[in-house]
Short mmCIF file of C-alpha atoms and ligand atoms in Angstrom, two decimals:
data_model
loop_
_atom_site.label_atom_id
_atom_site.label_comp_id
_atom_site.label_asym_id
_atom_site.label_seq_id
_atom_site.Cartn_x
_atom_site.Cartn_y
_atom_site.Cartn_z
CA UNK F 16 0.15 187.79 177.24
CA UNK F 17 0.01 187.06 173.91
CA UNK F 18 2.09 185.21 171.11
CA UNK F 19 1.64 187.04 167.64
CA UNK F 20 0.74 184.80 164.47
CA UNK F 21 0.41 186.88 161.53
CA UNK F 22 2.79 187.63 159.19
CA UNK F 23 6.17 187.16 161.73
CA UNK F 24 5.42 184.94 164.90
CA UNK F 25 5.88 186.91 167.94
CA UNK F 26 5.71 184.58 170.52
CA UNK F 27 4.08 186.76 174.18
CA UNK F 28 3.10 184.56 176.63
CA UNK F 29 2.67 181.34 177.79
CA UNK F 30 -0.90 180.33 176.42
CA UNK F 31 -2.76 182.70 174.39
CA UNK F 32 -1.81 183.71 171.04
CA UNK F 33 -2.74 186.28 168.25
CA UNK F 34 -3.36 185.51 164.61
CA UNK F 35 -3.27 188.94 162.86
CA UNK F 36 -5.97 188.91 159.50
CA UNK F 37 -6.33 192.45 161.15
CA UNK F 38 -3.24 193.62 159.64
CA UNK F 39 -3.40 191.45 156.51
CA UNK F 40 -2.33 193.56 153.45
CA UNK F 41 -4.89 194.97 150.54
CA UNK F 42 -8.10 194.06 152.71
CA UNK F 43 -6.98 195.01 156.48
CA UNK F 44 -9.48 192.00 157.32
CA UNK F 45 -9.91 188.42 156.54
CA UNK F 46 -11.55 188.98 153.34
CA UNK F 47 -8.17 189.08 152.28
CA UNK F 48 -8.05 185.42 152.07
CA UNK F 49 -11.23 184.18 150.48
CA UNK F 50 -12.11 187.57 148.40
CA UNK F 51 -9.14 187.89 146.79
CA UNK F 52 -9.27 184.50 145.86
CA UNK F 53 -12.59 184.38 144.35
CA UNK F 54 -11.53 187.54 142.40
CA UNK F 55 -8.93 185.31 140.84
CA UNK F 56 -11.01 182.43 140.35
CA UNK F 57 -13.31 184.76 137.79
CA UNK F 58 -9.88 186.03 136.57
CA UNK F 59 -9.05 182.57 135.51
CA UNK F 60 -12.42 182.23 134.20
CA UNK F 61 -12.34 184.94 131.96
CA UNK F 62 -8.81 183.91 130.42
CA UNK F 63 -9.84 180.51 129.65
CA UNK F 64 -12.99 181.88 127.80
CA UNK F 65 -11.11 184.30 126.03
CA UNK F 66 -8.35 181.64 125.59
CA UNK F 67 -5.10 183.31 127.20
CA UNK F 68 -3.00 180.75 128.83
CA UNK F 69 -2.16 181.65 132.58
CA UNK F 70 1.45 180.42 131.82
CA UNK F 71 3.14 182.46 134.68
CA UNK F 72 2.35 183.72 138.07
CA UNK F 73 2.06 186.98 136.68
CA UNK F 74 -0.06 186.20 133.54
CA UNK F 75 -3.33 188.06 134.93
CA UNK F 76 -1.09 191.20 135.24
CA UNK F 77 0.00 191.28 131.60
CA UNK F 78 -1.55 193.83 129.24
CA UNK F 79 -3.46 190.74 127.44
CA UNK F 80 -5.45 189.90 129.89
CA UNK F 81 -6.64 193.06 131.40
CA UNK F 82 -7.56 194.15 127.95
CA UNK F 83 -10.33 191.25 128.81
CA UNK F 84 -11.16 192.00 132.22
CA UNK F 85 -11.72 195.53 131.35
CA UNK F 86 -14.66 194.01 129.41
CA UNK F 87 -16.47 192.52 132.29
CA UNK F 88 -17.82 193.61 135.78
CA UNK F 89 -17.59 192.24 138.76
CA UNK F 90 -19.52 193.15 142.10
CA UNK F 91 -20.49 192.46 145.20
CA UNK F 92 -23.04 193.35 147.52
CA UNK F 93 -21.78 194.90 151.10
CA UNK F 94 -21.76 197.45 153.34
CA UNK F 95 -18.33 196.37 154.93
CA UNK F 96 -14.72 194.75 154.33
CA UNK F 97 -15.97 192.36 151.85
CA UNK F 98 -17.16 195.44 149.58
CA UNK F 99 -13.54 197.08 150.20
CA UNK F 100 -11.79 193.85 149.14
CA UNK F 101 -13.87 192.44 146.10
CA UNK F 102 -14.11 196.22 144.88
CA UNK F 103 -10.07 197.07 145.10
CA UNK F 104 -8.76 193.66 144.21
CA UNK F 105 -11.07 193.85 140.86
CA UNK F 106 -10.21 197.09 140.19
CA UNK F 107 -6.46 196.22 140.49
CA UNK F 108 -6.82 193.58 138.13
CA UNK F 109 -8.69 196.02 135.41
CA UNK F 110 -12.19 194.39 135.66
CA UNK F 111 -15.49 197.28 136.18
CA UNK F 112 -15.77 196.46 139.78
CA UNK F 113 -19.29 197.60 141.11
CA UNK F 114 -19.77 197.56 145.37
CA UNK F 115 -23.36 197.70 146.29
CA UNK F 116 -23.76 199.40 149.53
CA UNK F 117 -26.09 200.77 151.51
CA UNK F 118 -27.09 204.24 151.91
CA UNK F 119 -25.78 204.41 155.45
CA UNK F 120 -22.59 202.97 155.22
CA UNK F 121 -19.58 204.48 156.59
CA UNK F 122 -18.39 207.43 154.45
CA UNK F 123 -14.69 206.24 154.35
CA UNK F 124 -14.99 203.21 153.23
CA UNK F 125 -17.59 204.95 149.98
CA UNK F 126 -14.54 207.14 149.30
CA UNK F 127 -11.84 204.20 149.98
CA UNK F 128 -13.01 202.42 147.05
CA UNK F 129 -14.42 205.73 144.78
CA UNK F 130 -10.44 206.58 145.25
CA UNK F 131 -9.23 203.26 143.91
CA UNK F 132 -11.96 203.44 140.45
CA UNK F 133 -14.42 201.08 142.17
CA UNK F 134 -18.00 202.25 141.22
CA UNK F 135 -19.94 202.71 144.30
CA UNK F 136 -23.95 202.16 144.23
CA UNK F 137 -25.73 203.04 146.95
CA UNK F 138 -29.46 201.77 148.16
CA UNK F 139 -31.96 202.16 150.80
CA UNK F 140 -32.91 199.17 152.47
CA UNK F 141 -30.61 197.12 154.83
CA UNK F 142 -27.97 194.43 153.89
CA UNK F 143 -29.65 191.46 152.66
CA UNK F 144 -31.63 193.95 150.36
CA UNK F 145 -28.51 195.58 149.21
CA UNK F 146 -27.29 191.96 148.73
CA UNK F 147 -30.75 191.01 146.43
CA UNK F 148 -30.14 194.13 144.15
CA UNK F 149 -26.44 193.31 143.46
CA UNK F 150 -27.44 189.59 142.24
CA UNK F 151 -30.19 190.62 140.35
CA UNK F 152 -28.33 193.27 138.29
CA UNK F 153 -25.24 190.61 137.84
CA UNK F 154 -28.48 187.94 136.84
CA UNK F 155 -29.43 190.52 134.07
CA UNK F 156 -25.74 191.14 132.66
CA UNK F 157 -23.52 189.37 130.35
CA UNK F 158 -19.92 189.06 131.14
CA UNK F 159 -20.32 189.75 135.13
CA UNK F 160 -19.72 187.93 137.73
CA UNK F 161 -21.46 188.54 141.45
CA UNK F 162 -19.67 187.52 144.64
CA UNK F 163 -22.08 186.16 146.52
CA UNK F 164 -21.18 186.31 150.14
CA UNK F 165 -23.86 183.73 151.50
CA UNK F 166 -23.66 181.41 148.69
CA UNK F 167 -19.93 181.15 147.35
CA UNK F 168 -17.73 178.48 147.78
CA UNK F 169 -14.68 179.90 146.25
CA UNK F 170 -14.65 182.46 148.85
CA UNK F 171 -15.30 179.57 151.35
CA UNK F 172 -12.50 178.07 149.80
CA UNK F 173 -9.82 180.86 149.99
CA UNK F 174 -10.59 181.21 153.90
CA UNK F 175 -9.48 177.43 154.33
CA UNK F 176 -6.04 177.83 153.57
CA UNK F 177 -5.41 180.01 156.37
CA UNK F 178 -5.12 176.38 158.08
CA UNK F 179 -2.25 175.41 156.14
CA UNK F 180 -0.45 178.69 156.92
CA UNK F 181 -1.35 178.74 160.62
CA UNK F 182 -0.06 175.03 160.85
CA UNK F 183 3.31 176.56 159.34
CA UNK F 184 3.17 179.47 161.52
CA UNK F 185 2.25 177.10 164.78
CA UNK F 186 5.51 174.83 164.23
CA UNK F 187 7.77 177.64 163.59
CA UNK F 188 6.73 178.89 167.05
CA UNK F 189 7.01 175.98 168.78
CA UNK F 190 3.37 175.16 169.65
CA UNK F 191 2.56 171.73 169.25
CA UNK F 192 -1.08 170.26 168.08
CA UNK F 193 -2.23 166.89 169.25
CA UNK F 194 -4.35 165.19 171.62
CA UNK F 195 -2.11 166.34 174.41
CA UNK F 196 -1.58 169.77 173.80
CA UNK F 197 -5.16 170.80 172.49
CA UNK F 198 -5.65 174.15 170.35
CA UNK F 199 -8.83 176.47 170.80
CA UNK F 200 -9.53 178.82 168.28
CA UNK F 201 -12.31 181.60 168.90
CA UNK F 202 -13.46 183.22 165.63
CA UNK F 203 -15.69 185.87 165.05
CA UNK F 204 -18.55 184.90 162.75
CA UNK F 205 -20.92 186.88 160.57
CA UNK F 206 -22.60 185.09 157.69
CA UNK F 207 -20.11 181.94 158.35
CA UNK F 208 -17.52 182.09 155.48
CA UNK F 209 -14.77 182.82 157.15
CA UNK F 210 -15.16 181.06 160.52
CA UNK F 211 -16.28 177.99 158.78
CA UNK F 212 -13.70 178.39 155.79
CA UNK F 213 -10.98 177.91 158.38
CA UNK F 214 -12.14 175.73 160.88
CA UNK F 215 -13.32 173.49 157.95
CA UNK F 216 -9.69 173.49 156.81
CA UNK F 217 -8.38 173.21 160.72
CA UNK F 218 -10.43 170.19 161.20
CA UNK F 219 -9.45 168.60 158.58
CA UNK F 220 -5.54 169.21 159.40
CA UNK F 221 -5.87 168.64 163.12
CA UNK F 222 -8.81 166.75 163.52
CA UNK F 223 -10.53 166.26 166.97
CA UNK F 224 -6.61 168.25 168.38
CA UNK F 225 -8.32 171.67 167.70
CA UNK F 226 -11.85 173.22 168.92
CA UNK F 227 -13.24 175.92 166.92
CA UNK F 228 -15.43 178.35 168.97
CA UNK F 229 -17.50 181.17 166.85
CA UNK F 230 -18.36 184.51 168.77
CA UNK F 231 -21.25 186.49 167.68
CA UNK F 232 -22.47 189.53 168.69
CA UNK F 233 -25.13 189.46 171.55
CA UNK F 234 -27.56 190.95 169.23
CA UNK F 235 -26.78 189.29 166.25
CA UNK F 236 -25.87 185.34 166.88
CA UNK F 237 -26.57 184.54 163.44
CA UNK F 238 -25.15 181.19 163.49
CA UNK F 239 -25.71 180.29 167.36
CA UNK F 240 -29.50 180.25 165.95
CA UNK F 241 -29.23 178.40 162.94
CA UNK F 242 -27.22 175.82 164.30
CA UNK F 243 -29.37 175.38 168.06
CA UNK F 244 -33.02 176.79 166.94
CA UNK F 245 -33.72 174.91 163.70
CA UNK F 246 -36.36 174.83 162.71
CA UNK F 247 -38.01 176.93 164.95
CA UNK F 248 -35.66 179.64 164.18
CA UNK F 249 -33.81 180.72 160.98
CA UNK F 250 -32.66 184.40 161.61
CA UNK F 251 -32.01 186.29 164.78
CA UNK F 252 -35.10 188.37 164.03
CA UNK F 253 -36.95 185.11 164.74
CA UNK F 254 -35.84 184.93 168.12
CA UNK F 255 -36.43 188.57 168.77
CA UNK F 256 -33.19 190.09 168.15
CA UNK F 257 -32.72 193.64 166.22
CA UNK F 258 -29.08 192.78 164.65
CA UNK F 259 -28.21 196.22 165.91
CA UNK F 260 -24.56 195.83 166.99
CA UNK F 261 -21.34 198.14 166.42
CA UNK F 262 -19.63 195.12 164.94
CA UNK F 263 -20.13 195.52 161.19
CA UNK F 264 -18.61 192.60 160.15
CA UNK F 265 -20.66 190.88 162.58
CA UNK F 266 -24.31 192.43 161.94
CA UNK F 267 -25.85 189.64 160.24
CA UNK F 268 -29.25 188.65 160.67
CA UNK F 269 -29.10 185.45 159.02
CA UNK F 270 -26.27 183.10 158.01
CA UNK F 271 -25.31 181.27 155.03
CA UNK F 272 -27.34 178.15 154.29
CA UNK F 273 -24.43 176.55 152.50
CA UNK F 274 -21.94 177.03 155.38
CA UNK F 275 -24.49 176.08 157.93
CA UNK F 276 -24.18 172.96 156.22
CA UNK F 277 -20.36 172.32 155.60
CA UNK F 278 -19.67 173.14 159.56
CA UNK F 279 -22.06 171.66 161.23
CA UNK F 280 -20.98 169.13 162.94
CA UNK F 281 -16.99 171.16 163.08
CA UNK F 282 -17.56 173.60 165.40
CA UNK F 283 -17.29 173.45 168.97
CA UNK F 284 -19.55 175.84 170.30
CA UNK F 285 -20.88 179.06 169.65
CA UNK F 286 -20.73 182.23 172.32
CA UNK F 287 -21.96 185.51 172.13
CA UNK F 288 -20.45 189.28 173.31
CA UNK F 289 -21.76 192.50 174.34
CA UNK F 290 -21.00 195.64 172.20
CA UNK F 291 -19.38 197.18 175.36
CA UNK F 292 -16.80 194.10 175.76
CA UNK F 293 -15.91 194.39 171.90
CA UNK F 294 -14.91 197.92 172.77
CA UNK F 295 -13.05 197.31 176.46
CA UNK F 296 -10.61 194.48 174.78
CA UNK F 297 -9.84 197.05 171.58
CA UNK F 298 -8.88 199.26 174.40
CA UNK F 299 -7.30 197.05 176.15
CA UNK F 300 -5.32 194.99 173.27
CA UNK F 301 -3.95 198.85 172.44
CA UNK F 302 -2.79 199.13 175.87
CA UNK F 303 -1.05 195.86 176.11
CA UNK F 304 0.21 195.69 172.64
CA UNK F 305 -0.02 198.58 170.71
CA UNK F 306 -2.38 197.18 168.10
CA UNK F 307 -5.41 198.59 166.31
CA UNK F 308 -8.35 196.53 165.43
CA UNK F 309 -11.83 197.14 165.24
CA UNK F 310 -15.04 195.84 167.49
CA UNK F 311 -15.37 192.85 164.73
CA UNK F 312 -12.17 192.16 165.21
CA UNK F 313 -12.39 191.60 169.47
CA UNK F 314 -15.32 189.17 169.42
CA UNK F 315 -13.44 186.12 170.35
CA UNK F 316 -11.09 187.73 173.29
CA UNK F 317 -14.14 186.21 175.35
CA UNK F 318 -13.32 182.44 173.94
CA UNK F 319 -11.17 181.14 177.11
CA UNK F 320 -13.37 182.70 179.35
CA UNK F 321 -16.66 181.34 177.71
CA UNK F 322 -14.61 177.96 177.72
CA UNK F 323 -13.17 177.65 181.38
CA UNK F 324 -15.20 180.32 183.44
CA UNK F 325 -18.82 179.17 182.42
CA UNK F 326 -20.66 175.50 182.97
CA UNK F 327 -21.30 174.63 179.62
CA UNK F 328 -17.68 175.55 178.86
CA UNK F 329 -16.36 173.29 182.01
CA UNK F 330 -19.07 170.86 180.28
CA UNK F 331 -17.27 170.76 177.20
CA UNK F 332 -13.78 170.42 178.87
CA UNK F 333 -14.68 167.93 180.54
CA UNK F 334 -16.58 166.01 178.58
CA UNK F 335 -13.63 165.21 176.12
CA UNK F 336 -11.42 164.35 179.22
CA UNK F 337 -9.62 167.68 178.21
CA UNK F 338 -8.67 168.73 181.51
CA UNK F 339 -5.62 167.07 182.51
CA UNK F 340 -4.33 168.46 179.66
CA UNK F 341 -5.41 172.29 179.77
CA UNK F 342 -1.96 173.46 180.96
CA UNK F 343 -1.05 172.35 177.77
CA UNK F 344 -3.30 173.69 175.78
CA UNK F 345 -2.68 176.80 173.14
CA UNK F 346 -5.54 179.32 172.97
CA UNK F 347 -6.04 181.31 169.84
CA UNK F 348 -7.92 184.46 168.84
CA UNK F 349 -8.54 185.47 165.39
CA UNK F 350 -8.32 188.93 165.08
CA UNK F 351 -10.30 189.72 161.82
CA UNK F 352 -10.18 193.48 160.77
CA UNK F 353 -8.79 197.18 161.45
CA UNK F 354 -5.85 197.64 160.16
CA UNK F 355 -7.49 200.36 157.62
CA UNK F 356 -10.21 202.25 159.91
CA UNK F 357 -9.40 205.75 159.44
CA UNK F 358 -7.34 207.58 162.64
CA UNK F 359 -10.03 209.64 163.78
CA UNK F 360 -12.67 206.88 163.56
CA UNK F 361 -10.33 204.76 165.47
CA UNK F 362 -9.59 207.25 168.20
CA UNK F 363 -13.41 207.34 168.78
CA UNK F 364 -13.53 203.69 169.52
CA UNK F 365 -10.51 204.01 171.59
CA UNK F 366 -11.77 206.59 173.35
CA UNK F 367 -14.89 204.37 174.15
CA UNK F 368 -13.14 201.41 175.33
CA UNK F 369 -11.39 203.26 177.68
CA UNK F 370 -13.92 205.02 179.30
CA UNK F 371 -16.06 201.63 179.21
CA UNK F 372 -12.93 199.89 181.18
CA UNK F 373 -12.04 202.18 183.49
CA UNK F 374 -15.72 202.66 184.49
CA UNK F 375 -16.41 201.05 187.87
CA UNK F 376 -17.43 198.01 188.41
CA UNK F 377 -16.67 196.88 184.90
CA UNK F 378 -16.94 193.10 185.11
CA UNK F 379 -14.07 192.82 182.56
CA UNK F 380 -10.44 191.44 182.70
CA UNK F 381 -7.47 191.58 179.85
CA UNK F 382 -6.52 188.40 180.79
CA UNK F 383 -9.57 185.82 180.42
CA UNK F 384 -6.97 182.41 180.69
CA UNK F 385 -5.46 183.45 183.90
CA UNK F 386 -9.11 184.98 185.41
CA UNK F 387 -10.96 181.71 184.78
CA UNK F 388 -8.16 179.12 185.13
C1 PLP U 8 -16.47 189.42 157.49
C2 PLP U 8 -15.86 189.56 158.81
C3 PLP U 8 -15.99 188.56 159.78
C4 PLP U 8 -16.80 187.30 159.63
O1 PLP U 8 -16.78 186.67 158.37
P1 PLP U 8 -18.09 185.93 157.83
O2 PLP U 8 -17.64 185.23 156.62
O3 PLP U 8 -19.09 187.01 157.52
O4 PLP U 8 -18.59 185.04 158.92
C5 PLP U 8 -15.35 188.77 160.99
N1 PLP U 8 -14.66 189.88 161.25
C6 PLP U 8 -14.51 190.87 160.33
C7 PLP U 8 -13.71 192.08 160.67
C8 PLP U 8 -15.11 190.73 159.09
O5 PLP U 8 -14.97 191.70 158.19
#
């Protein structure tokens, strides 16, 4: 099945592996990596304006520094885990931390932050709307900062160095990256910060060793159309497309101009997934596994599939002269967020997946590599 590459390596498996941001601490998603950076960025901002030395690890924690934060704001406009990770991590630090949301977010995640002192504002309108307000209130404001999810590099930045830690985490388990023993990774992409963050930082570790495949929801394949449909396309509503999908993290219309740019030419290919897939592989990853992650979180369980069951895929492998090596080859899935959806909303989701793979006829399999090989 699978090998587990989070915190602890778990090898499971002969080719397929697991790396766990689901279950990263203080986010329960990705955003762990480049939010909480950026948050410290502006933290070291702020003390070298105000002129306190970041001697020590610690130094943002000390009661000189906070005295500062407490003096400035920072926010950030989303409805899902980038919200719950600027708004707690700034909070934690001392700063006013503001979370634009929409109106019809979900309730837990209003009262996640509202419990942790993070001011929640909430608008009509859908995301890149709620996104617009946000910057223009930070625009106004002295002494606040505005994490701009489609724009900022240092959050592009913090999402690299998961390719230093996953080299780390790759040697201590044994797997081997080089032009014999190839590593895909499939990564589910919203905006493009993340995905590109890390396969940015992959690329430049492991050069043409690893393949980076983004998954996007089928209703939503944000960066499929920037990247294919230019300039005849620039958002999914262009080509049609509602951007109605159960993914949150996913459910973006239009991706980020800047990382657009910086990947282009990195990734390998870009796939897309039904809603009712998302839900069949959280079901069946509980089954196998015992782990909890939400729909966002499943797009990429397609990857090997997409990549050895479809033409283009076979295209792709064999285009590179990849094939005699495939038996080789280490396939990766990113698993980017769940770790804190609520019990009851989780059971709902389970309870979906299951019904959606035990249906009949349900064109589905838990194990994509061995399917399609
Ligand atoms: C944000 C997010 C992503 C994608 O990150 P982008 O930077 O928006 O591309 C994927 N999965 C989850 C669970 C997320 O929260």
């Amino acid at each position: 099945m699978y090998t587990r590459l989070c915190q602890p390596v778990h090898p499971i498996g002969k080719s397929s592996c697991l790396k766990q941001d689901h279950a990263l601490p203080v986010a329960g998603s990705i955003k762990a990596r480049g939010g909480i950076f950026e948050v410290l960025t502006m933290a070291e901002e702020v003390m070298r304006r105000e002129g306190i030395e970041w001697a020590t690890p610690l130094a943002p924690l000390q009661p000189e520094a906070r005295r500062h934060f407490e003096r400035y704001t920072i926010s950030v406009g989303s409805t899902g885990n980038l919200g719950l990770t600027i708004g707690v991590m700034a909070a934690a630090l001392g700063f006013q931390s503001v979370v634009h949301m929409a109106r019809v977010a979900k309730e837990w995640k209003k009262l996640r932050l509202r419990d942790r002192g993070v001011t929640v504002v909430e608008h009509d309108g859908d995301f890149a709307q709620t996104v617009d307000a946000g910057r223009r209130q930070a625009q106004a404001a002295p002494r606040h900062f505005f994490v701009d999810d489609e724009r900022s590099e240092a959050l592009f930045l913090g999402y690299t160095v998961a390719a230093l830690r996953l080299r780390e985490q790759l040697a201590g388990a044994g797997i081997t990256v080089d032009a014999r023993h190839p590593l895909f990774v499939y990564l589910p992409c919203g905006v493009g910060g993340a995905p590109g963050g890390i396969a940015f930082g992959l690329k430049h570790l492991f050069g043409d060793a690893v393949h980076c495949f983004f998954a996007e929801p089928c209703a939503s394949p944000a960066m499929l159309v920037r990247l294919a449909f230019e300039p005849q396309a620039l958002s999914v509503y262009d080509m049609g497309l509602d951007n109605l999908t159960e993914a949150d993290g996913l459910a973006v219309g239009r991706a980020s101009e800047f990382v657009q740019a910086m990947v282009r030419g990195l990734v390998s290919g870009v796939f897309t997934v039904r809603d009712d897939d998302l839900f069949r592989y959280l079901y069946r990853l509980h089954e196998a596994e015992g782990m909890a992650i939400e729909p966002s979180a499943a797009a990429g369980f397609s990857g090997p599939r997409m990549l050895l069951g479809t033409d283009a895929g076979r295209r792709y492998v064999r285009d590179r002269g990849l094939r005699p090596v495939l038996d080789q080859a280490t396939h990766l899935l990113w698993t980017t967020g769940g770790a804190f959806v609520p019990a009851g909303e989780y059971q709902r989701m389970l309870a979906r997946g299951r019904a959606l793979a035990q249906a009949p006829g349900a064109d589905f399999s838990s194990h994509p590599v061995e399917e399609s090989a």
